[in-house]
Each structure stands twice: as C-alpha cells, then as structure tokens.
CSV table of C-alpha atoms in Angstrom, one decimal:
chain,number,residue,atom,x,y,z
I,227,MET,CA,6.8,-37.9,-9.7
I,228,PRO,CA,5.1,-35.2,-7.6
I,229,GLU,CA,1.5,-34.4,-8.4
I,230,PHE,CA,2.3,-30.8,-9.2
I,231,ASP,CA,5.3,-28.9,-10.7
I,232,LEU,CA,4.6,-25.9,-8.4
I,233,LEU,CA,2.7,-25.5,-5.1
I,234,ILE,CA,1.9,-21.9,-4.0
I,235,VAL,CA,0.9,-21.2,-0.4
I,236,GLY,CA,-1.2,-18.0,-0.4
I,237,GLY,CA,-3.4,-16.5,-3.0
I,238,GLY,CA,-2.8,-12.8,-2.7
I,239,PRO,CA,-1.4,-10.4,-5.4
I,240,GLY,CA,1.8,-12.3,-5.3
I,241,GLY,CA,0.5,-15.9,-5.1
I,242,TYR,CA,-2.3,-15.8,-7.7
I,243,VAL,CA,-0.2,-13.8,-10.2
I,244,ALA,CA,2.6,-16.4,-9.8
I,245,ALA,CA,0.1,-19.2,-10.3
I,246,ILE,CA,-1.2,-17.7,-13.5
I,247,ARG,CA,2.3,-17.0,-14.9
I,248,ALA,CA,3.5,-20.5,-14.0
I,249,ALA,CA,0.5,-22.1,-15.6
I,250,ALA,CA,1.0,-20.0,-18.7
I,251,ARG,CA,4.6,-21.4,-18.8
I,252,GLY,CA,3.1,-24.9,-18.9
I,253,LEU,CA,3.6,-25.9,-15.3
I,254,ARG,CA,1.1,-28.0,-13.3
I,255,VAL,CA,0.1,-25.6,-10.5
I,256,ALA,CA,-1.7,-26.0,-7.1
I,257,LEU,CA,-2.6,-23.0,-4.9
I,258,VAL,CA,-3.6,-23.3,-1.3
I,259,ASP,CA,-5.4,-20.5,0.4
I,260,LYS,CA,-7.7,-20.3,3.4
I,261,GLU,CA,-9.7,-17.2,2.1
I,262,ARG,CA,-11.2,-15.9,-1.0
I,263,PRO,CA,-8.6,-15.3,-3.7
I,264,GLY,CA,-6.8,-11.9,-3.7
I,265,GLY,CA,-5.3,-11.9,-0.2
I,266,VAL,CA,-5.0,-8.8,1.9
I,267,CYS,CA,-4.9,-6.5,-1.1
I,268,LEU,CA,-8.3,-7.4,-2.6
I,269,ASN,CA,-10.1,-8.4,0.7
I,270,TRP,CA,-8.6,-6.2,3.4
I,271,GLY,CA,-6.3,-3.5,2.0
I,272,CYS,CA,-5.8,-1.9,-1.4
I,273,ILE,CA,-9.2,-2.4,-3.0
I,274,PRO,CA,-11.7,-2.1,-0.2
I,275,THR,CA,-10.0,1.0,1.3
I,276,LYS,CA,-9.9,2.7,-2.1
I,277,ALA,CA,-13.5,1.9,-2.7
I,278,MET,CA,-14.5,3.6,0.5
I,279,LEU,CA,-12.1,6.5,-0.1
I,280,ARG,CA,-13.8,7.0,-3.5
I,281,SER,CA,-17.1,7.4,-1.7
I,282,ALA,CA,-15.5,10.0,0.6
I,283,GLU,CA,-14.1,11.8,-2.5
I,284,VAL,CA,-17.5,11.9,-4.1
I,285,LEU,CA,-19.0,13.3,-0.9
I,286,GLN,CA,-16.3,16.0,-0.9
I,287,THR,CA,-17.1,16.9,-4.5
I,288,VAL,CA,-20.9,17.0,-3.9
I,289,ARG,CA,-20.4,19.2,-0.8
I,290,ALA,CA,-18.5,21.7,-3.0
I,291,ALA,CA,-21.0,21.4,-5.9
I,292,ALA,CA,-21.9,25.1,-5.6
I,293,ASP,CA,-18.4,26.0,-6.6
I,294,PHE,CA,-19.1,24.4,-9.9
I,295,GLY,CA,-22.5,26.1,-10.4
I,296,ILE,CA,-24.4,22.9,-9.4
I,297,ARG,CA,-27.1,22.9,-6.8
I,298,ALA,CA,-27.0,20.0,-4.4
I,299,ASP,CA,-29.0,20.5,-1.2
I,300,ASN,CA,-29.1,18.4,1.9
I,301,VAL,CA,-26.0,16.5,1.0
I,302,GLY,CA,-25.4,13.5,3.3
I,303,PHE,CA,-24.2,9.9,3.2
I,304,ASP,CA,-25.3,6.4,4.1
I,305,PHE,CA,-22.4,4.6,5.7
I,306,THR,CA,-24.1,1.2,5.3
I,307,ALA,CA,-24.4,1.8,1.6
I,308,VAL,CA,-20.8,2.9,1.5
I,309,ARG,CA,-19.8,-0.4,3.0
I,310,ALA,CA,-22.1,-2.3,0.7
I,311,ARG,CA,-20.5,-0.8,-2.3
I,312,LYS,CA,-17.1,-1.7,-1.0
I,313,ASP,CA,-18.2,-5.3,-0.5
I,314,ALA,CA,-19.6,-5.4,-4.1
I,315,VAL,CA,-16.4,-4.2,-5.6
I,316,VAL,CA,-14.4,-6.7,-3.6
I,317,THR,CA,-16.7,-9.6,-4.5
I,318,ASP,CA,-16.5,-8.7,-8.2
I,319,LEU,CA,-12.7,-8.7,-8.2
I,320,THR,CA,-12.2,-11.8,-6.1
I,321,THR,CA,-14.7,-13.6,-8.2
I,322,GLY,CA,-12.8,-12.5,-11.3
I,323,VAL,CA,-9.5,-13.8,-9.9
I,324,ALA,CA,-11.1,-17.1,-9.1
I,325,GLY,CA,-12.3,-17.3,-12.6
I,326,LEU,CA,-8.8,-16.5,-14.0
I,327,LEU,CA,-7.2,-19.2,-11.9
I,328,LYS,CA,-9.7,-21.7,-13.2
I,329,ALA,CA,-9.3,-20.6,-16.8
I,330,ASN,CA,-5.6,-21.1,-16.5
I,331,GLY,CA,-6.0,-24.6,-15.1
I,332,VAL,CA,-4.7,-23.9,-11.6
I,333,THR,CA,-5.9,-26.3,-8.9
I,334,VAL,CA,-7.2,-24.3,-6.0
I,335,VAL,CA,-7.3,-26.0,-2.6
I,336,GLU,CA,-9.1,-24.3,0.3
I,337,GLY,CA,-7.5,-24.6,3.7
I,338,HIS,CA,-4.5,-23.9,5.8
I,339,ALA,CA,-1.1,-25.4,4.7
I,340,ARG,CA,1.5,-26.8,7.1
I,341,PHE,CA,4.9,-28.0,5.9
I,342,ILE,CA,5.9,-31.5,6.6
I,343,GLY,CA,9.0,-31.3,4.3
I,344,PRO,CA,10.6,-28.7,2.0
I,345,THR,CA,8.2,-29.3,-0.9
I,346,THR,CA,5.3,-31.1,0.9
I,347,VAL,CA,2.4,-29.7,2.9
I,348,GLU,CA,-0.6,-31.0,4.7
I,349,VAL,CA,-3.8,-29.0,4.2
I,350,PHE,CA,-6.1,-28.4,7.2
I,351,ALA,CA,-9.5,-26.8,7.6
I,352,ALA,CA,-9.1,-23.2,8.7
I,353,GLY,CA,-10.1,-22.4,12.3
I,354,GLY,CA,-13.5,-20.8,11.9
I,355,SER,CA,-15.5,-19.4,9.0
I,356,PRO,CA,-14.2,-16.5,6.9
I,357,VAL,CA,-15.4,-13.1,8.0
I,358,PHE,CA,-15.1,-10.4,5.3
I,359,ASP,CA,-16.4,-7.4,7.2
I,360,GLY,CA,-13.7,-6.9,9.8
I,361,GLY,CA,-12.5,-8.5,12.9
I,362,PRO,CA,-10.4,-11.7,13.2
I,363,ARG,CA,-10.6,-13.6,9.9
I,364,TYR,CA,-9.7,-17.0,11.4
I,365,ALA,CA,-8.6,-18.6,14.6
I,366,ALA,CA,-4.8,-18.6,14.9
I,367,ALA,CA,-4.4,-22.3,14.3
I,368,PRO,CA,-5.7,-24.8,11.7
I,369,ILE,CA,-8.1,-27.4,13.1
I,370,GLY,CA,-8.8,-31.1,12.8
I,371,GLU,CA,-6.9,-33.6,10.8
I,372,PRO,CA,-5.3,-32.9,7.5
I,373,THR,CA,-7.7,-33.1,4.6
I,374,ARG,CA,-5.0,-33.5,1.9
I,375,THR,CA,-1.3,-33.9,1.4
I,376,ILE,CA,0.3,-32.0,-1.6
I,377,GLU,CA,3.8,-32.6,-2.9
I,378,ALA,CA,5.3,-30.5,-5.7
I,379,ALA,CA,8.7,-30.1,-7.4
I,380,ASP,CA,8.9,-26.5,-6.3
I,381,VAL,CA,7.1,-24.3,-3.7
I,382,ILE,CA,6.4,-20.6,-3.4
I,383,ILE,CA,5.5,-19.2,0.0
I,384,ALA,CA,3.2,-16.2,-0.5
I,385,THR,CA,1.4,-15.8,2.8
I,386,GLY,CA,1.8,-12.1,3.1
I,387,SER,CA,1.6,-10.1,6.3
I,388,VAL,CA,-0.9,-9.1,9.1
I,389,PRO,CA,-1.2,-5.8,11.0
I,390,ALA,CA,1.4,-5.3,13.7
I,391,LEU,CA,0.0,-4.9,17.2
I,392,LEU,CA,0.7,-2.0,19.5
I,393,PRO,CA,3.0,-3.1,22.4
I,394,VAL,CA,1.4,-0.9,25.1
I,395,PRO,CA,-1.0,-1.5,27.9
I,396,GLY,CA,-4.6,-1.5,26.8
I,397,ALA,CA,-3.9,-2.4,23.2
I,398,ASP,CA,-6.3,-5.4,23.5
I,399,LEU,CA,-9.3,-3.3,24.8
I,400,PRO,CA,-12.6,-3.4,22.9
I,401,GLY,CA,-12.6,-0.5,20.5
I,402,VAL,CA,-8.8,-0.7,19.8
I,403,ILE,CA,-8.7,-2.0,16.2
I,404,THR,CA,-6.3,-2.6,13.3
I,405,SER,CA,-6.9,-1.8,9.7
I,406,ASP,CA,-8.6,-5.2,9.4
I,407,GLY,CA,-11.0,-4.3,12.2
I,408,ALA,CA,-11.8,-0.9,10.6
I,409,PHE,CA,-13.9,-2.7,8.0
I,410,GLY,CA,-16.1,-4.0,10.8
I,411,LEU,CA,-17.2,-0.6,11.9
I,412,THR,CA,-20.8,-0.2,11.1
I,413,GLU,CA,-20.9,3.5,11.8
I,414,VAL,CA,-18.5,6.4,11.7
I,415,PRO,CA,-17.0,7.0,15.2
I,416,GLU,CA,-17.5,10.5,16.6
I,417,ARG,CA,-13.9,10.6,18.0
I,418,LEU,CA,-11.1,8.6,16.3
I,419,VAL,CA,-7.5,8.4,17.3
I,420,VAL,CA,-5.2,6.9,14.7
I,421,ILE,CA,-1.8,5.6,15.9
I,422,GLY,CA,0.7,5.9,13.1
I,423,GLY,CA,0.8,8.5,10.3
I,424,SER,CA,2.3,6.4,7.5
I,425,ALA,CA,0.2,5.3,4.5
I,426,VAL,CA,-2.3,3.1,6.3
I,427,GLY,CA,-3.0,5.5,9.2
I,428,ALA,CA,-3.1,8.5,7.0
I,429,GLU,CA,-5.6,6.9,4.6
I,430,TRP,CA,-8.0,5.9,7.4
I,431,ALA,CA,-7.6,9.4,9.0
I,432,SER,CA,-8.5,11.1,5.7
I,433,LEU,CA,-11.5,8.8,5.1
I,434,PHE,CA,-13.1,9.1,8.5
I,435,ALA,CA,-12.5,12.8,8.7
I,436,THR,CA,-14.4,13.3,5.5
I,437,PHE,CA,-17.3,11.3,6.9
I,438,GLY,CA,-17.4,13.6,9.9
I,439,ALA,CA,-15.3,12.0,12.6
I,440,ALA,CA,-13.1,14.2,14.9
I,441,VAL,CA,-9.7,12.6,14.0
I,442,THR,CA,-6.4,12.8,15.8
I,443,VAL,CA,-3.3,11.2,14.3
I,444,VAL,CA,-0.3,10.4,16.5
I,445,GLU,CA,3.0,9.8,14.7
I,446,MET,CA,6.3,9.0,16.3
I,447,GLN,CA,8.4,10.7,13.6
I,448,GLU,CA,8.6,14.4,13.1
I,449,ARG,CA,6.2,14.4,10.1
I,450,LEU,CA,3.4,12.4,8.5
I,451,VAL,CA,4.3,9.8,5.9
I,452,PRO,CA,8.0,9.9,7.1
I,453,LEU,CA,9.3,7.7,4.3
I,454,GLU,CA,8.3,10.3,1.8
I,455,ASP,CA,10.2,13.4,0.8
I,456,GLU,CA,10.2,15.9,3.7
I,457,GLU,CA,8.3,18.5,1.6
I,458,ILE,CA,5.6,16.0,0.9
I,459,GLY,CA,5.1,15.0,4.5
I,460,ASN,CA,5.0,18.7,5.6
I,461,ALA,CA,2.5,19.5,2.9
I,462,LEU,CA,0.2,16.6,4.0
I,463,GLY,CA,0.4,17.8,7.5
I,464,ARG,CA,-0.7,21.3,6.5
I,465,SER,CA,-3.5,19.8,4.4
I,466,PHE,CA,-4.7,17.7,7.3
I,467,GLY,CA,-4.8,20.7,9.5
I,468,LYS,CA,-7.0,22.6,7.0
I,469,GLN,CA,-9.3,19.6,7.0
I,470,GLY,CA,-9.7,19.7,10.8
I,471,ILE,CA,-7.5,16.7,11.5
I,472,THR,CA,-5.3,17.1,14.5
I,473,VAL,CA,-1.8,15.9,13.9
I,474,LEU,CA,0.6,15.1,16.8
I,475,THR,CA,4.1,14.4,15.4
I,476,GLY,CA,7.1,13.5,17.5
I,477,SER,CA,4.7,11.7,19.8
I,478,THR,CA,4.1,8.2,21.1
I,479,VAL,CA,1.1,6.4,22.7
I,480,THR,CA,2.1,4.9,26.0
I,481,GLY,CA,-1.2,3.3,26.9
I,482,VAL,CA,-5.0,3.0,26.4
I,483,THR,CA,-7.5,2.8,29.3
I,484,GLN,CA,-11.2,2.4,29.5
I,485,ALA,CA,-13.1,5.3,30.8
I,486,GLY,CA,-16.8,4.4,30.9
I,487,ALA,CA,-18.0,4.0,27.3
I,488,ALA,CA,-14.9,5.9,26.0
I,489,LEU,CA,-11.3,5.1,25.6
I,490,GLN,CA,-8.5,7.3,26.9
I,491,VAL,CA,-5.2,7.4,25.0
I,492,ALA,CA,-2.1,8.6,26.8
I,493,VAL,CA,0.3,10.5,24.5
I,494,GLU,CA,3.9,11.5,25.3
I,495,GLY,CA,5.7,14.1,23.2
I,496,PRO,CA,6.3,17.8,22.9
I,497,GLN,CA,2.8,18.3,24.4
I,498,PRO,CA,1.8,15.3,26.6
I,499,ARG,CA,-1.9,14.8,26.8
I,500,THR,CA,-4.7,12.4,27.2
I,501,LEU,CA,-7.1,11.9,24.2
I,502,ASP,CA,-10.7,10.8,24.5
I,503,ALA,CA,-11.8,8.4,21.7
I,504,ASP,CA,-14.6,6.1,20.8
I,505,VAL,CA,-12.3,4.1,18.5
I,506,VAL,CA,-8.5,3.8,18.4
I,507,LEU,CA,-7.1,2.6,15.1
I,508,VAL,CA,-3.6,1.1,15.2
I,509,GLY,CA,-1.7,1.6,11.9
I,510,VAL,CA,1.9,1.1,13.0
I,511,GLY,CA,3.1,-1.4,10.4
I,512,ARG,CA,2.8,-5.1,9.5
I,513,ARG,CA,4.4,-8.4,10.5
I,514,PRO,CA,5.0,-11.5,8.4
I,515,ASN,CA,2.1,-14.0,8.3
I,516,THR,CA,4.0,-17.2,9.0
I,517,ALA,CA,2.1,-18.5,12.1
I,518,ASP,CA,1.4,-22.3,12.0
I,519,LEU,CA,3.1,-22.9,8.7
I,520,ASP,CA,5.7,-25.1,10.5
I,521,LEU,CA,8.5,-23.6,8.4
I,522,GLU,CA,11.1,-25.3,10.6
I,523,LYS,CA,10.0,-28.7,9.3
I,524,ALA,CA,11.0,-27.5,5.9
I,525,GLY,CA,14.2,-26.1,7.1
I,526,ILE,CA,13.2,-22.6,6.1
I,527,ALA,CA,14.9,-20.0,8.3
I,528,THR,CA,13.5,-16.5,9.1
I,529,ASP,CA,15.3,-13.4,10.1
I,530,GLU,CA,15.0,-11.7,13.5
I,531,ARG,CA,11.8,-10.0,12.4
I,532,GLY,CA,10.2,-13.2,11.2
I,533,PHE,CA,10.6,-12.5,7.4
I,534,ILE,CA,12.0,-15.1,5.0
I,535,PRO,CA,15.2,-14.0,3.3
I,536,VAL,CA,15.4,-14.5,-0.4
I,537,ASP,CA,17.9,-13.7,-3.2
I,538,ASP,CA,17.2,-11.7,-6.4
I,539,ARG,CA,15.6,-14.8,-7.9
I,540,LEU,CA,13.3,-15.2,-4.9
I,541,ARG,CA,15.0,-18.4,-3.7
I,542,THR,CA,15.2,-19.1,0.0
I,543,THR,CA,18.1,-21.0,1.6
I,544,VAL,CA,16.3,-24.2,0.9
I,545,GLU,CA,16.5,-25.7,-2.5
I,546,HIS,CA,13.3,-25.6,-4.5
I,547,VAL,CA,11.6,-23.3,-2.0
I,548,HIS,CA,10.9,-19.7,-3.0
I,549,ALA,CA,9.1,-16.8,-1.2
I,550,ILE,CA,7.4,-13.7,-2.5
I,551,GLY,CA,5.5,-10.7,-1.3
I,552,ASP,CA,5.3,-9.2,2.2
I,553,VAL,CA,6.6,-12.4,3.8
I,554,THR,CA,10.0,-11.5,2.3
I,555,GLY,CA,10.1,-8.1,4.0
I,556,LYS,CA,11.5,-6.5,0.8
I,557,ALA,CA,8.8,-3.9,0.1
I,558,LEU,CA,5.4,-4.5,1.6
I,559,LEU,CA,3.4,-3.4,-1.5
I,560,ALA,CA,1.0,-5.4,-3.6
I,561,HIS,CA,2.6,-4.4,-6.9
I,562,VAL,CA,6.0,-5.6,-5.6
I,563,ALA,CA,4.5,-8.9,-4.6
I,564,SER,CA,3.0,-9.3,-8.1
I,565,HIS,CA,6.3,-8.6,-9.7
I,566,GLN,CA,8.1,-11.0,-7.4
I,567,GLY,CA,5.4,-13.6,-8.3
I,568,LEU,CA,6.1,-13.2,-12.0
I,569,THR,CA,9.9,-13.4,-11.4
I,570,ALA,CA,9.7,-16.5,-9.2
I,571,ALA,CA,7.4,-18.3,-11.6
I,572,ASP,CA,9.7,-17.6,-14.5
I,573,VAL,CA,12.7,-18.8,-12.5
I,574,ILE,CA,11.0,-22.0,-11.7
I,575,ALA,CA,10.0,-22.5,-15.3
I,576,GLY,CA,13.6,-22.2,-16.3
I,577,HIS,CA,13.9,-18.6,-17.4
I,578,PRO,CA,16.8,-16.4,-16.3
I,579,ALA,CA,14.7,-13.8,-14.5
I,580,ARG,CA,15.9,-11.6,-11.7
I,581,ILE,CA,14.2,-8.8,-9.7
I,582,ASP,CA,15.5,-5.3,-9.3
I,583,TYR,CA,14.1,-3.2,-6.5
I,584,THR,CA,15.7,0.1,-7.7
I,585,VAL,CA,12.5,1.6,-9.1
I,586,ILE,CA,9.4,1.0,-6.9
I,587,PRO,CA,6.6,3.5,-7.1
I,588,ALA,CA,4.4,3.9,-4.0
I,589,ALA,CA,1.1,5.7,-3.5
I,590,THR,CA,-0.9,6.9,-0.5
I,591,PHE,CA,-4.6,7.5,-1.2
I,592,THR,CA,-5.2,10.4,1.1
I,593,HIS,CA,-6.8,13.6,0.0
I,594,PRO,CA,-4.7,15.0,-1.5
I,595,GLU,CA,-3.1,11.9,-2.9
I,596,ILE,CA,0.7,11.2,-2.6
I,597,ALA,CA,2.9,9.2,-4.9
I,598,SER,CA,6.6,8.8,-5.2
I,599,VAL,CA,9.4,6.9,-6.9
I,600,GLY,CA,13.2,6.9,-6.6
I,601,LEU,CA,15.2,8.9,-4.1
I,602,THR,CA,14.0,11.7,-1.8
I,603,GLU,CA,16.1,14.8,-1.8
I,604,ASP,CA,17.7,13.8,1.6
I,605,ALA,CA,18.4,10.3,0.4
I,606,ALA,CA,20.0,11.5,-2.8
I,607,ARG,CA,22.3,13.8,-0.9
I,608,ALA,CA,23.1,11.0,1.6
I,609,ALA,CA,24.0,8.7,-1.3
I,610,GLY,CA,26.6,11.3,-2.4
I,611,HIS,CA,24.7,12.9,-5.3
I,612,GLU,CA,25.0,16.6,-6.0
I,613,VAL,CA,21.4,17.4,-6.8
I,614,ILE,CA,19.1,20.0,-8.2
I,615,THR,CA,15.4,20.1,-7.3
I,616,ALA,CA,12.4,21.6,-9.0
I,617,SER,CA,8.8,21.9,-8.1
I,618,PHE,CA,5.7,22.9,-10.0
I,619,PRO,CA,2.3,23.6,-8.3
I,620,PHE,CA,-1.0,22.1,-9.5
I,621,ALA,CA,-2.4,25.6,-9.0
I,622,ALA,CA,-0.6,26.7,-12.1
I,623,LEU,CA,-1.9,23.8,-14.2
I,624,GLY,CA,-4.8,24.5,-16.5
I,625,ARG,CA,-6.4,21.1,-16.1
I,626,ALA,CA,-6.2,21.2,-12.3
I,627,LYS,CA,-7.8,24.7,-12.3
I,628,SER,CA,-10.7,23.5,-14.5
I,629,CYS,CA,-11.2,20.5,-12.2
I,630,GLY,CA,-11.2,22.7,-9.1
I,631,ASP,CA,-8.5,20.6,-7.5
I,632,THR,CA,-5.3,22.6,-7.3
I,633,GLU,CA,-3.7,21.6,-4.0
I,634,GLY,CA,-0.2,20.2,-4.1
I,635,PHE,CA,2.8,20.0,-6.4
I,636,CYS,CA,5.3,17.8,-8.3
I,637,LYS,CA,8.9,17.7,-7.1
I,638,ILE,CA,11.7,16.3,-9.2
I,639,VAL,CA,15.1,15.4,-7.7
I,640,ALA,CA,17.8,15.2,-10.4
I,641,GLY,CA,21.6,14.9,-10.6
I,642,ALA,CA,23.3,18.3,-10.9
I,643,ARG,CA,25.9,17.3,-13.5
I,644,HIS,CA,23.9,15.1,-16.0
I,645,GLN,CA,20.4,16.2,-14.9
I,646,GLU,CA,19.3,12.5,-14.7
I,647,VAL,CA,16.0,12.0,-12.8
I,648,LEU,CA,16.7,10.5,-9.4
I,649,GLY,CA,13.3,10.8,-7.8
I,650,VAL,CA,9.8,12.1,-8.4
I,651,HIS,CA,7.5,13.1,-5.6
I,652,ILE,CA,3.9,14.2,-6.1
I,653,ILE,CA,1.1,15.4,-3.8
I,654,GLY,CA,-2.1,16.4,-5.5
I,655,PRO,CA,-4.9,15.1,-7.8
I,656,SER,CA,-4.3,11.7,-9.4
I,657,ALA,CA,-0.8,11.5,-8.0
I,658,SER,CA,-1.0,7.7,-8.1
I,659,ASP,CA,-1.7,7.7,-11.8
I,660,LEU,CA,0.9,10.4,-12.6
I,661,ILE,CA,3.8,8.7,-10.9
I,662,THR,CA,4.2,6.1,-13.6
I,663,GLU,CA,5.9,8.6,-15.9
I,664,GLY,CA,8.4,9.2,-13.1
I,665,ALA,CA,9.1,5.5,-12.7
I,666,LEU,CA,9.6,5.1,-16.4
I,667,ALA,CA,11.9,8.1,-16.5
I,668,ILE,CA,14.2,6.6,-13.8
I,669,SER,CA,14.1,3.2,-15.4
I,670,LEU,CA,15.2,4.7,-18.7
I,671,GLU,CA,17.7,7.0,-17.1
I,672,ALA,CA,15.9,10.0,-18.6
I,673,THR,CA,17.1,13.6,-18.0
I,674,LEU,CA,15.2,16.8,-17.3
I,675,ASP,CA,15.8,17.7,-21.0
I,676,GLU,CA,14.1,14.5,-22.2
I,677,LEU,CA,11.1,15.0,-19.9
I,678,ALA,CA,10.8,18.7,-20.9
I,679,ASP,CA,11.1,17.9,-24.7
I,680,THR,CA,8.4,15.2,-24.6
I,681,ILE,CA,5.2,16.7,-25.9
I,682,HIS,CA,2.4,16.2,-23.3
I,683,ALA,CA,-1.3,16.4,-24.1
I,684,HIS,CA,-3.0,19.6,-23.0
I,685,PRO,CA,-4.9,20.3,-20.9
I,686,THR,CA,-4.0,17.3,-18.6
I,687,LEU,CA,-2.7,16.7,-15.2
I,688,GLY,CA,0.2,14.8,-16.8
I,689,GLU,CA,1.7,18.0,-17.9
I,690,ILE,CA,3.0,18.6,-14.4
I,691,GLY,CA,6.1,16.4,-15.0
I,692,MET,CA,7.0,18.4,-18.1
I,693,GLU,CA,6.5,21.7,-16.3
I,694,ALA,CA,8.6,20.6,-13.3
I,695,ALA,CA,11.4,19.5,-15.6
I,696,LEU,CA,11.3,22.9,-17.4
I,697,THR,CA,11.5,24.6,-14.0
I,698,GLY,CA,14.5,22.4,-13.1
I,699,LEU,CA,16.2,23.6,-16.3
I,700,GLY,CA,15.6,27.2,-15.3
I,701,LEU,CA,13.1,27.7,-18.2
I,702,PRO,CA,9.7,27.7,-16.6
I,703,VAL,CA,6.8,28.8,-18.7
I,704,HIS,CA,3.7,28.9,-16.5
I,705,ILE,CA,5.3,30.1,-13.2
I,706,PRO,CA,7.5,33.1,-12.7
I,707,PRO,CA,11.2,32.7,-13.6
I,708,PRO,CA,13.7,32.2,-10.8
I,709,ARG,CA,15.2,35.4,-9.4
I,710,LYS,CA,18.5,36.4,-10.9
I,711,ARG,CA,21.2,36.9,-8.4
C-alpha cells in the first residue's frame, strides 16, 4: 500500500487548497513544494502586488487630502517601508497557510519533485536558496541526489506558471525584468517601459506611476486590457492618460539595447519610436512551470504550449494523475486554481464533482479598478445573442460622491428577449468586490428585473448594479431618462 493516498506537487492556491480539502475528506496527503506555501499568488503575484498597490492608493488619497478638508503637508513616501510592509503581509499569510496544512495533518516535504512513474516522485534539494525579494527564485534544475521517494495512490500536479520571456534581442539585458524581478527593485525607476497592457502590465504601470515614475505602456492590441469589454479598455486608456501614463497601443517592441547606463526600447507601430528607460518590465503573459518534472517518465503529455490537458474532473490522460491551476492552461487565475483544487480533491475522494468554467470573475487592480464576469458585448453578439446593454456611472452614485471616487461605470450585457444577465463589467472604486453580485446573477440566471427589484443598502457602492439594471429596463432613477425617438 502506498504511503499516501494523495501526493500534491506544488503548494500554491490550487495545491494547498486541494491538500486541505483532501485531508478533510479523510485522505492521507503529502505536499511537495520548493518554496514557502502559497505559490506565485502569495509570494510573487496577487498578494504582494496588492499590498504595494494599497500603499500607492493611500499615497493618492493623502495627496488629495485637501479635497476632504484635511491638511497634510509635505506628503512623501518611503519605498523601503512600502516593500517591508509587503513582505510582512506575505509572511503573515504564508505562515498562516503553513499552519493550516499542519493543522489538517498534511505532510509537507520541501524540495523539487521529479516523476519516476505515474504516481511516484523523487524529491531533490532545490538549486539555490529561496529569494523572496525578486530575481530568480531557484536555479532551473534540482541538485544532488534524491532525498526521498514518495509514492501515492493518486497525484495532483499543481506547479503553476512562470512569467513568459520576451522573444526579442536584448530581452536578457540587465534592467529588463519580469513581474518577479519587479519585487527586487529597491527604488522607483525614473523611466519605466512596461511591455504588455493586460492585467499584470497595467497594474505595475499604475503602481509605479503613482510613485512618480515616468511610465510608458506598449500594448500589441488596439487597447489596454484587451480581454475586457471594449468600453472598459478604452476607459482605462483615458484614465491612464490623465495620470500621465503614456499608452502606445497597436505597437510592438522589436528590441532592447544598452545605451550607457540607460536602455533603449525600439517600438514599431502607428508611431515608430525609440524609448529611453531605466527599467523595462515585461508583462506579456505566462508559461507553464513544468521544467525538470520529468513528466515523460509518468507518461503525462502536454499540448503544443506545454500545458497539461485535463477533463472537467481535472483528470489527465494518465490514470490516477490529475492537474490543476495554471499548469492546465484553463484560466490562469488563483481563484480558478483553488476551485480546481477543491474539485480534484473531491473527485479523488470519491465524490461526483465536476468543474464549470462558465462563470469566472476576473479583476485588475489598477486605479481605477477593473472587474468583469461573463460575456463582453462583442462576445455576446458573436455567440449569436441579441443583446441590450446598460451603463451607470459612479459619478451619479451617492456613496461614490461622498468618498470622492467617482471615476468609472458599471456596464451590464443582457439578452434582449428575456433580459437575462450575460455579462457584467465594472471600472471604478471597489470593482473587484462588486463583481461578485454579477457572478451570482449569471450563475442563477438572474434577469435585469430581478437585479432591479432586489433592495440594495444605501448609500453603498453596491447600488451600482441595481442602478445599471434599472437603466437597462428603461427606468433609470438617478440619471436622465433615455431620449424618446
């Protein structure tokens, strides 16, 4: 009999959640990870960036203190203290996760796992010491002889993803960094070029611009955050312009060269140019983290991009081998990884669980924030829906007015015949918190009538969904009525 019922490789938001759920189901669980618990999300992504973005938000608020009748002279910031606060937040959360794993009886093994069979791995020491303030976290390969062999009845691969590299000359120059490397910056660069205007690039652009960097974003598509609804991307572009961020859309970087102490970034597009930068931050996507796992020894196939295909029960093509999180390529979001982890653990424990990717909320923590769920207007039309759309501005919302944060709007995409909610798209204050109502509405097949008839607390930012629904019904209260034809 194997030592464990379940072996999980990777302790990120998919792996550690799967471990806790499986242990709660009564399984004997081992988890192998070469870093602190929490994976990219807690150590290198969601949490540390949001901690730093919160510092930037506080700085913005204090700078505008006079607008609220508050005197705050000589406002400044200490970037070292900003980074220290980020580290403290990360340490608290990763320590908490380690405690939860222990409390649930999960055996945690530190090291790098390599498969020697479908459900058996050898564990090696990781190449180098962990570095949690940016830069390479480990050498590419495990080192030395295996320290332990682990066999289990079932395996979950939850090794996540790493930043994609820029395939142009000069991408390996000093000063060209990924989102991981951004955490290693000990001071704010004077001139920053961000390559990629999706969520990762847009967040770093917003953060460093607030701290005083001259930021230019280069995005290949025709607008920022191109996966979002067109109106949302256009609105973020306008907002960035007001904040002094230069946005070059429909443009690509063809190379980076060293010019003395500076970097020069060659940009092709409607207005070809060369940009001078002190730091170039590459945020062009992520790739699966499967290096040195020896997946082939387990018979585990990957697709042409390197991701591991799975079915709706998170099973790979190899019996008793499952995969969750970014490594599956389904949706590279921490909350999706966690949900996949719960589903996979339940499946392995004998429960008839399946995952449905129909309703996945997403958030981008720029200022203003962006959040969305469901279909964009273009996607809804492309899918054959006849749609109606309705928007309501934060500027007409009492709570937003009183908070002094009125930029943005909520847009609802609904079916024209039954008025069912197909998509909700928000740009503005607390968008990431507000989007949950939209996700629930789509999950429950709610209509505009049902949103509008639900009593919302006043004055709150949450009223914006109700107000947008009323507008979609042609019955707005707090904005002028539509013109009669």
